[in-house]
PDB file of C-alpha atoms in Angstrom:
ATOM      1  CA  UNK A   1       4.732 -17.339   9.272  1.00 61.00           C
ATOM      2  CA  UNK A   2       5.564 -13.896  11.080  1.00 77.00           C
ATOM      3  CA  UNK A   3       4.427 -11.247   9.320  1.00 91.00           C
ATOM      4  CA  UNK A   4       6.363  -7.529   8.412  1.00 95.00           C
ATOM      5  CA  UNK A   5       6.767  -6.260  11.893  1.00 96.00           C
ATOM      6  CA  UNK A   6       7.079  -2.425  12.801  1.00 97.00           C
ATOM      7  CA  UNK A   7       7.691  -0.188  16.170  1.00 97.00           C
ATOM      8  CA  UNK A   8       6.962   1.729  17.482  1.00 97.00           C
ATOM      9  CA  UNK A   9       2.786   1.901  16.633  1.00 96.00           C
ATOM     10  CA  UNK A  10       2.138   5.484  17.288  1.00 96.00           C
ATOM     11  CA  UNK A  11       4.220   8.606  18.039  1.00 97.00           C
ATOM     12  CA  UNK A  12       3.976  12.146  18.580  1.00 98.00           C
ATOM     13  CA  UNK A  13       6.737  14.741  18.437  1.00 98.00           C
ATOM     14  CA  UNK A  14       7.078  18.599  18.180  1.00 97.00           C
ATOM     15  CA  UNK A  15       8.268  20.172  15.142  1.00 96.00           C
ATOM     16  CA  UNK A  16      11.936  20.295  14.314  1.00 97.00           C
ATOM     17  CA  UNK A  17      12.122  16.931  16.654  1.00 97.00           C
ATOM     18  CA  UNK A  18      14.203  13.627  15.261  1.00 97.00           C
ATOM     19  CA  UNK A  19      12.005  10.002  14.989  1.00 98.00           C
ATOM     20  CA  UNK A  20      12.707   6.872  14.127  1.00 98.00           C
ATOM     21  CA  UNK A  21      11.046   3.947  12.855  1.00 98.00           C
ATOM     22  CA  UNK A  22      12.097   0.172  13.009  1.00 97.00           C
ATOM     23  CA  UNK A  23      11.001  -2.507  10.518  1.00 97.00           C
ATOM     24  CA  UNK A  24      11.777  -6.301  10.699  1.00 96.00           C
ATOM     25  CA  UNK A  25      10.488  -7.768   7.066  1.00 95.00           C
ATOM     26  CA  UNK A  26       9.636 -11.257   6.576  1.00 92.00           C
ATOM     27  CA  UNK A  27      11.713 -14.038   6.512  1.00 90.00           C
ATOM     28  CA  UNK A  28      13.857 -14.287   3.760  1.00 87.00           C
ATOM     29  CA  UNK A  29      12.435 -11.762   2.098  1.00 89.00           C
ATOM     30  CA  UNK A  30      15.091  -9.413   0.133  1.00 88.00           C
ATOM     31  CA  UNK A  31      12.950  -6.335  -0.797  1.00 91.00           C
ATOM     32  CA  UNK A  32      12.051  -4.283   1.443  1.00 95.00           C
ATOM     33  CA  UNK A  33       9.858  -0.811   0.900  1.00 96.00           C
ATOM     34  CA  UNK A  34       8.898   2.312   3.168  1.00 98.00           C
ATOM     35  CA  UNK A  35       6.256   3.936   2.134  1.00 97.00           C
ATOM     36  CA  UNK A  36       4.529   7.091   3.186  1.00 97.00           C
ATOM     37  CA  UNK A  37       0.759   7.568   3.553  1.00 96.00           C
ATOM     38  CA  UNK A  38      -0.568  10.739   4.523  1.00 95.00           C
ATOM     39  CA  UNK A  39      -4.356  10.994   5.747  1.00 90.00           C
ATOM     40  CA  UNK A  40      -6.799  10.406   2.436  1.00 87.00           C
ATOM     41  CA  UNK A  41      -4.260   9.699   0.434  1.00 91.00           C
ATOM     42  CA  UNK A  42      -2.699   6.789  -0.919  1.00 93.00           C
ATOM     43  CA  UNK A  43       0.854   5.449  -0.087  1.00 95.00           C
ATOM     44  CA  UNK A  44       3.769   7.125  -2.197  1.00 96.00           C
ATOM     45  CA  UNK A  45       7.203   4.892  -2.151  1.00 96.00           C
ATOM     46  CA  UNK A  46       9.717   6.699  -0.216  1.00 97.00           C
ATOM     47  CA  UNK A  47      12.433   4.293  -0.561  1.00 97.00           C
ATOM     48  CA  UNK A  48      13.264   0.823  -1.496  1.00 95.00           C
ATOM     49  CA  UNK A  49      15.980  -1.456  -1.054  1.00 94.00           C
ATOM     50  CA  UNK A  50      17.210  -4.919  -2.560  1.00 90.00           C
ATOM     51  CA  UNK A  51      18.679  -6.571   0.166  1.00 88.00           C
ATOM     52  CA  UNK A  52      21.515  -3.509   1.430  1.00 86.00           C
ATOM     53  CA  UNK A  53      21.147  -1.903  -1.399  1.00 91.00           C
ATOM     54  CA  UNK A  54      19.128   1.354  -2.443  1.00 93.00           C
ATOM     55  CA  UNK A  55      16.688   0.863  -5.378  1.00 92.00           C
ATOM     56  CA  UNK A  56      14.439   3.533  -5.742  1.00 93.00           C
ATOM     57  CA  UNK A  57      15.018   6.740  -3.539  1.00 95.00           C
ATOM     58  CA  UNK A  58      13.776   9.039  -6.023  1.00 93.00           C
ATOM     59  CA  UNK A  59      10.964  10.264  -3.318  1.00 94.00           C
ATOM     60  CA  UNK A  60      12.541  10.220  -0.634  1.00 96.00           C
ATOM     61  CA  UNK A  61      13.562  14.233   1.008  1.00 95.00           C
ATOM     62  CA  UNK A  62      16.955  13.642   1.296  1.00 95.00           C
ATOM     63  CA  UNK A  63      17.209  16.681   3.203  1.00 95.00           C
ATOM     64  CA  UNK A  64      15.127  15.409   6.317  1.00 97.00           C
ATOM     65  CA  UNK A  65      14.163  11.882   5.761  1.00 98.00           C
ATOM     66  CA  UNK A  66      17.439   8.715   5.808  1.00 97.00           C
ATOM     67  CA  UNK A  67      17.010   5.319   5.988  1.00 97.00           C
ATOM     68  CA  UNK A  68      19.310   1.975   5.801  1.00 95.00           C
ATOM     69  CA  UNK A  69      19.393  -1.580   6.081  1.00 94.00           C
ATOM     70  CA  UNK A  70      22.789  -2.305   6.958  1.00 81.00           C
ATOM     71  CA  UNK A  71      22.253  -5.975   7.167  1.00 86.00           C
ATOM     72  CA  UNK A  72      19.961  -6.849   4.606  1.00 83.00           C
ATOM     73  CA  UNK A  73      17.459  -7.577   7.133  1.00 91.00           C
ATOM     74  CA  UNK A  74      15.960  -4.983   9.262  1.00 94.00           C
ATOM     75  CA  UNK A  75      15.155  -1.752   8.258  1.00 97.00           C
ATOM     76  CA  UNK A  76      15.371   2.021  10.314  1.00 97.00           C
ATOM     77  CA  UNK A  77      13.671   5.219   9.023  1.00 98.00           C
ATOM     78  CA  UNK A  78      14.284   8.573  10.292  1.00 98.00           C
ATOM     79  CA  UNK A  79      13.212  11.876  10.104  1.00 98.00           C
ATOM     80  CA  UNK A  80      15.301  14.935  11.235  1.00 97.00           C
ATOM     81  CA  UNK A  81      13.997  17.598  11.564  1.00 96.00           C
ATOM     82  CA  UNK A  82      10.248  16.972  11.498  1.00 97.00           C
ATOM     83  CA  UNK A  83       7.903  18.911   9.830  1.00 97.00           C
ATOM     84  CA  UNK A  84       4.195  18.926  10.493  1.00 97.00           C
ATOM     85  CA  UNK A  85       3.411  17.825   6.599  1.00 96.00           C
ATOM     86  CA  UNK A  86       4.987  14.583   7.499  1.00 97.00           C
ATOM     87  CA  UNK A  87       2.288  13.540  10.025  1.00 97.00           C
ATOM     88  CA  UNK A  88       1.204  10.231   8.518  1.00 97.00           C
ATOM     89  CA  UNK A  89       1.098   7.313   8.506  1.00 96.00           C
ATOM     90  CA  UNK A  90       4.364   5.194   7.642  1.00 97.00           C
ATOM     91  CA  UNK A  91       4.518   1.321   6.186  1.00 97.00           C
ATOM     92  CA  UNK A  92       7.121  -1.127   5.665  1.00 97.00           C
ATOM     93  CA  UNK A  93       6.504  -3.895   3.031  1.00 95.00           C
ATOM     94  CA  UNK A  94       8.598  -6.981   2.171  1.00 93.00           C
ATOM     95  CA  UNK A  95       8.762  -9.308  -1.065  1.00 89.00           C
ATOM     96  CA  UNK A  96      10.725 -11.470  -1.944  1.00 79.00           C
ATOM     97  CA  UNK A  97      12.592 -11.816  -5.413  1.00 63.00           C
ATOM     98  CA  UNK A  98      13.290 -14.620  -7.789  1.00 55.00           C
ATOM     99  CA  UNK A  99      13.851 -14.517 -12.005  1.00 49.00           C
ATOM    100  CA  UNK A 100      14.003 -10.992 -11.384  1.00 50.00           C
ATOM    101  CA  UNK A 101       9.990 -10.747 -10.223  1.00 53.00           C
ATOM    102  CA  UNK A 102       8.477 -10.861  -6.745  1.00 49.00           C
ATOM    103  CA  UNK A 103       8.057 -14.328  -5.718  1.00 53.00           C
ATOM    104  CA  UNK A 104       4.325 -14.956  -5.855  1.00 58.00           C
ATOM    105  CA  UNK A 105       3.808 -11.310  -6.985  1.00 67.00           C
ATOM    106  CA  UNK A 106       2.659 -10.049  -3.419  1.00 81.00           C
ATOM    107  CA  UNK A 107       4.278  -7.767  -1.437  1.00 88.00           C
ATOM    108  CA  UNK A 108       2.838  -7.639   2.041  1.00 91.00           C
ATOM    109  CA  UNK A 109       2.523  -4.943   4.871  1.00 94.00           C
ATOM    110  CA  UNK A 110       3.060  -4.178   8.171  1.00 95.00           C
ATOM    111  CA  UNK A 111       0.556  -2.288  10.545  1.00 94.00           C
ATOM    112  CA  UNK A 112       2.036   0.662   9.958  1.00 95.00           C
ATOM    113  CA  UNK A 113       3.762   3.441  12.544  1.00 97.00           C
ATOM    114  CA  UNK A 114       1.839   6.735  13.041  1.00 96.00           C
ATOM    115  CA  UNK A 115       3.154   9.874  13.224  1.00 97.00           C
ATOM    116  CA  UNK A 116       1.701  12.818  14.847  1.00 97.00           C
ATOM    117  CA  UNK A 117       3.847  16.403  14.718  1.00 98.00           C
ATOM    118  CA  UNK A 118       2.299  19.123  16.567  1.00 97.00           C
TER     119      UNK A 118
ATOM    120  CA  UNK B   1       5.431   5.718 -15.232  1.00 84.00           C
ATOM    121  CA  UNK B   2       1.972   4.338 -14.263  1.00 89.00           C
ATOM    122  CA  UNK B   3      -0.878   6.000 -12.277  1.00 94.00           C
ATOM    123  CA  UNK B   4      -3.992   5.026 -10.832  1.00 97.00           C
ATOM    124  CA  UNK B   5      -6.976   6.898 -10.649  1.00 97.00           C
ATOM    125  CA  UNK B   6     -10.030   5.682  -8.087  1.00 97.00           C
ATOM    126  CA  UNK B   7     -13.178   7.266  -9.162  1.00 92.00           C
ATOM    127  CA  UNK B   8     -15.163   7.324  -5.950  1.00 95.00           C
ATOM    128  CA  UNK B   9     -13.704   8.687  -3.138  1.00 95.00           C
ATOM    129  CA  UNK B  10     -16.635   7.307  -0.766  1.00 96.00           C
ATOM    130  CA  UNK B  11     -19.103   4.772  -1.601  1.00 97.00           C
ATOM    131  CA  UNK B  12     -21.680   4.363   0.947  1.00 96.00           C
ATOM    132  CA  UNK B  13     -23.924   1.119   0.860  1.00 96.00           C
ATOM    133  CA  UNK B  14     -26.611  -0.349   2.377  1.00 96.00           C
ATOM    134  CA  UNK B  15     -25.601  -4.269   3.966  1.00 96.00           C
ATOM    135  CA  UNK B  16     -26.787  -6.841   1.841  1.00 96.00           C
ATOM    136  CA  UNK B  17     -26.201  -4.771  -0.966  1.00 97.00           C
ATOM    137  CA  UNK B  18     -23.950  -5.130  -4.352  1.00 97.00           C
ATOM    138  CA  UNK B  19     -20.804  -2.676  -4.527  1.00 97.00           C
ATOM    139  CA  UNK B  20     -18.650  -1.999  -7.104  1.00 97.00           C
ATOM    140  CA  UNK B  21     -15.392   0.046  -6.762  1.00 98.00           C
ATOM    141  CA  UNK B  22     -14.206   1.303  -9.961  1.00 98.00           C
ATOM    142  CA  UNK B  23     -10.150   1.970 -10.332  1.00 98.00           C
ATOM    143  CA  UNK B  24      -8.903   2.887 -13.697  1.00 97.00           C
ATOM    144  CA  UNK B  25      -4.949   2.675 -14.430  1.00 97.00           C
ATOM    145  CA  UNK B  26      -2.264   4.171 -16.993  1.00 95.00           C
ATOM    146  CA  UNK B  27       0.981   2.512 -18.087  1.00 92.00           C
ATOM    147  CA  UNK B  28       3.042   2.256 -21.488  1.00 89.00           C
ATOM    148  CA  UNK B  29       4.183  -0.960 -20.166  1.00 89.00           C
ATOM    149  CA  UNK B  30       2.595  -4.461 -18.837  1.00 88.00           C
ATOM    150  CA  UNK B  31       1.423  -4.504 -15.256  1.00 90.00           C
ATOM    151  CA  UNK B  32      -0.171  -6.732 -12.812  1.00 91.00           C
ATOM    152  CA  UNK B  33      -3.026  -5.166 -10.914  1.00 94.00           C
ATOM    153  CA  UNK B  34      -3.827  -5.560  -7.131  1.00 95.00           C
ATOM    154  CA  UNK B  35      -6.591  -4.410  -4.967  1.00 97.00           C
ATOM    155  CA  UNK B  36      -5.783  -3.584  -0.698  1.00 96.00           C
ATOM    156  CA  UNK B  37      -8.238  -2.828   1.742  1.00 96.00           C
ATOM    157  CA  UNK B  38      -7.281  -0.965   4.942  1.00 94.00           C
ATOM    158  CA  UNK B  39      -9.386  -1.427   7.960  1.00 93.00           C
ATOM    159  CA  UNK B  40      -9.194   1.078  10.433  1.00 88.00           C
ATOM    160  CA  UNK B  41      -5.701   1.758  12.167  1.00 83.00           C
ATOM    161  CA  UNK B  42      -4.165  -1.419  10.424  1.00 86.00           C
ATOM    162  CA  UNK B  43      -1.985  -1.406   7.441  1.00 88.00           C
ATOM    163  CA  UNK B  44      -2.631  -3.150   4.217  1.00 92.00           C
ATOM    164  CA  UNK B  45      -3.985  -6.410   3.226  1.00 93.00           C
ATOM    165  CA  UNK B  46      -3.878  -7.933   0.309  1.00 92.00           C
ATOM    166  CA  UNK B  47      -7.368  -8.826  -1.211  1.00 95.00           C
ATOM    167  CA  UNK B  48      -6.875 -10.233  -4.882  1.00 93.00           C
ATOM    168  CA  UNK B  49      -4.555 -10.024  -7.770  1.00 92.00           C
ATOM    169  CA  UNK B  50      -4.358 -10.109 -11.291  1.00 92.00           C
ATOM    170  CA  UNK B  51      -1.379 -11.840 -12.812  1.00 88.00           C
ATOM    171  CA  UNK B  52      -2.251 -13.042 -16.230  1.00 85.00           C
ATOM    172  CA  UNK B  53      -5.158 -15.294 -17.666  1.00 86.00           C
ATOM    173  CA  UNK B  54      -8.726 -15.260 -16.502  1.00 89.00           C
ATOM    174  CA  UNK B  55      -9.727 -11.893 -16.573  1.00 91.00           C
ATOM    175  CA  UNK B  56     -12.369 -12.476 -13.857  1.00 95.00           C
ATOM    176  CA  UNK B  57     -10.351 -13.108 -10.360  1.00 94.00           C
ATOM    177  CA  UNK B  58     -11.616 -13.598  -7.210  1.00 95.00           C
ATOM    178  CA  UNK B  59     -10.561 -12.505  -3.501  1.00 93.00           C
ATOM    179  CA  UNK B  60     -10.513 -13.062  -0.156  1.00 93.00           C
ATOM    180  CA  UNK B  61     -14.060 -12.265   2.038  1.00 93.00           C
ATOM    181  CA  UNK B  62     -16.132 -12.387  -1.678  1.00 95.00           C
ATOM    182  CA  UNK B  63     -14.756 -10.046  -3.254  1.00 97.00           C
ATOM    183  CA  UNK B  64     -13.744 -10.824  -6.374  1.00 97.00           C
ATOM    184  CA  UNK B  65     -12.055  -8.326  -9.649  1.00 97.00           C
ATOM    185  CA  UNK B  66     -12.438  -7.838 -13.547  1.00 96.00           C
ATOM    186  CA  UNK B  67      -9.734  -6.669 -15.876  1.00 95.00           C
ATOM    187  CA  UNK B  68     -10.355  -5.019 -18.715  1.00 94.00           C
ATOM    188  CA  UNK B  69      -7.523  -4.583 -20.751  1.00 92.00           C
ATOM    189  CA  UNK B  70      -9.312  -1.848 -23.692  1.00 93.00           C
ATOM    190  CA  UNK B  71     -10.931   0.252 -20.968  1.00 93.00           C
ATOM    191  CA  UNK B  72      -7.475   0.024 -18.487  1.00 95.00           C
ATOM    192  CA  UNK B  73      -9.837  -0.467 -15.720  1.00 96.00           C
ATOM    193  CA  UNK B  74      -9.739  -3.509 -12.351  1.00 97.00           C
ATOM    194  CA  UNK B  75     -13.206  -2.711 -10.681  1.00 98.00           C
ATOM    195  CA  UNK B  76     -13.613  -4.906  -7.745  1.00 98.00           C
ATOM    196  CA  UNK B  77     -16.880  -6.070  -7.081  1.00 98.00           C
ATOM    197  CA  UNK B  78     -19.079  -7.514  -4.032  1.00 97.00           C
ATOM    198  CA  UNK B  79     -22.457  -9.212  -4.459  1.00 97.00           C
ATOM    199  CA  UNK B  80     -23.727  -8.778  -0.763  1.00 97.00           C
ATOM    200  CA  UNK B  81     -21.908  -6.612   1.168  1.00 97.00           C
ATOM    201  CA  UNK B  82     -21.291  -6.929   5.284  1.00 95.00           C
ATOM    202  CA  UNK B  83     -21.005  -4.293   7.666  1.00 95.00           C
ATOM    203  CA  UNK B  84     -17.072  -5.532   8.097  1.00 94.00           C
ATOM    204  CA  UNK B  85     -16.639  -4.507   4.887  1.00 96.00           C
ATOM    205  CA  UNK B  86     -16.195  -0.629   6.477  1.00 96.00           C
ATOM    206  CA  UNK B  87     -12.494  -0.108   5.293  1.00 96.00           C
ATOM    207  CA  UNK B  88     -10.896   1.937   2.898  1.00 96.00           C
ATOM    208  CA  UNK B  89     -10.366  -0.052  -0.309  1.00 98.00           C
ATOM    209  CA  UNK B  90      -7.055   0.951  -2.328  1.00 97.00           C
ATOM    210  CA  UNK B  91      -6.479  -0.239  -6.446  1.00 98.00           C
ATOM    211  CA  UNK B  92      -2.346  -0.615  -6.910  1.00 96.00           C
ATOM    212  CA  UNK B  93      -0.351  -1.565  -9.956  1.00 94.00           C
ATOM    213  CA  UNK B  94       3.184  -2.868 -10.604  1.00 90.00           C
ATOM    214  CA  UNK B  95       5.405  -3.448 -13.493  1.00 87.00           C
ATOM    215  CA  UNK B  96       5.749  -6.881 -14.819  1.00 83.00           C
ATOM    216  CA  UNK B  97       9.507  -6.460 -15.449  1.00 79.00           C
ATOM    217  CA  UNK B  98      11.517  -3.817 -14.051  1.00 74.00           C
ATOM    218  CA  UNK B  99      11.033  -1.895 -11.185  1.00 72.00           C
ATOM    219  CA  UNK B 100       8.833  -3.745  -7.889  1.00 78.00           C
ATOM    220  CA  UNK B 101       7.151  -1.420  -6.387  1.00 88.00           C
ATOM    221  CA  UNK B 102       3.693  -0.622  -6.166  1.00 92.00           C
ATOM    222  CA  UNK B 103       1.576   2.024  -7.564  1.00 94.00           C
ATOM    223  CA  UNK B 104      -1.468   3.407  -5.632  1.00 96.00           C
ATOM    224  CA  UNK B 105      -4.458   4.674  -6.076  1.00 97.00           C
ATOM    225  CA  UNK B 106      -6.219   7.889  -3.458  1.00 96.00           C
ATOM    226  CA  UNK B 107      -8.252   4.654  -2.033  1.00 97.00           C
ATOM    227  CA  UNK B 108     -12.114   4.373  -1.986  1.00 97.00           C
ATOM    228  CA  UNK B 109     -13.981   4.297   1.546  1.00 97.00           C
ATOM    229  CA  UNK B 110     -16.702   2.158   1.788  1.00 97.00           C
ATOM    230  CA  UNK B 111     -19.067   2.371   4.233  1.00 96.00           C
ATOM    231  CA  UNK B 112     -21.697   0.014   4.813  1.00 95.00           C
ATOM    232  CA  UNK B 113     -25.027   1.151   6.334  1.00 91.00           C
ATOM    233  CA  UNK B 114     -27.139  -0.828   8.427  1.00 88.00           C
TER     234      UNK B 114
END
């Protein structure tokens, strides 16, 4: 079974630059999270959706930071403009949902993208 | 809301030693408890999980976890550590019913010393 898949790996922009990040979840699987994780930290949820649909946004900056999943299935994050406090690392997880809990309990993760603004 | 709080930042071991990484939660509601590990420049993979019953639950590569509902605490546990155990070890929570995501922990980063 393919796992969460992300692109690009690593990137590195200027300040006040535009990125964007791709994610292709797994199979089937209806929830699908970014999350943020910034060097010695742990993630923090950014956004997550339920198929097309927004769940949680609540930490997301709205201001700089969109993301959709017009489909259901893949995912896109961007970032415009960048700041250099967002230079971390960002991961997309997938679970999937039944009775109203994640199948199996797991959600799983992809490598990851990192971001770099200088 | 529910936190999780990591209480070593860095563990460093000697190999074919015992570790034990302690993580410590805080909910008003029922959670299940995970534990990650991050090797370096990869994301996250899962290494156990506590859903209900047994309190004691074991992991992939050893590892194995205790819950402790009275002390709110999931310390994960290794008899004999290797030296590909280097990785940075992250304690997560989610609620049971209502919203799916996970809950993290600043991560533990154990390093393993010839």
């Amino acid at each position: 079974e393919a796992g969460v898949a992300q692109s690009p790996r690593y990137k590195i922009i200027e300040k006040r630059q535009s990125v964007a990040f791709w994610c292709n979840p797994i199979s089937g699987h209806a929830t699908l999270y970014w999350y943020q994780q910034i060097l010695g930290q742990g993630p923090k949820l950014l956004i997550q959706f339920q198929n097309n649909g927004v769940v949680d946004d609540s930490q997301l900056p709205k201001d700089r930071f969109s993301a959709e999943r017009l489909k259901g299935v893949d995912s896109t994050l961007k970032i415009q403009p960048a700041k250099l406090e967002d230079s971390a690392v960002y991961l997309c997880a997938s679970g999937s949902i039944r009775g109203g809990t994640v199948s199996g309990n797991t959600i799983y993760f992809g490598e990851g993208s990192w971001l770099t603004v200088v | 809301a529910q936190s999780v709080t990591q209480l070593d930042s860095q563990v460093p071991v000697f190999e074919e030693a015992p570790v034990e990484l302690r993580c410590n939660y805080s909910s008003s509601v029922s959670v299940y408890l995970f534990w990650y590990v991050q090797y370096p420049n990869q994301g996250l993979q899962l290494l156990l999980k506590y859903l209900s019953g047994s309190t004691l639950v074991k992991g992939i590569n050893g590892f194995e976890a205790e819950f402790n509902k009275s002390q709110t605490s999931f310390h994960l546990r290794k008899p004999s550590v290797h030296i590909s155990d280097t990785a940075e070890y992250f304690c997560a929570v989610r609620r049971i019913q209502g919203a799916q995501k996970l809950v993290f922990g600043q991560g533990t980063r154990l390093t393993i010393n010839p």
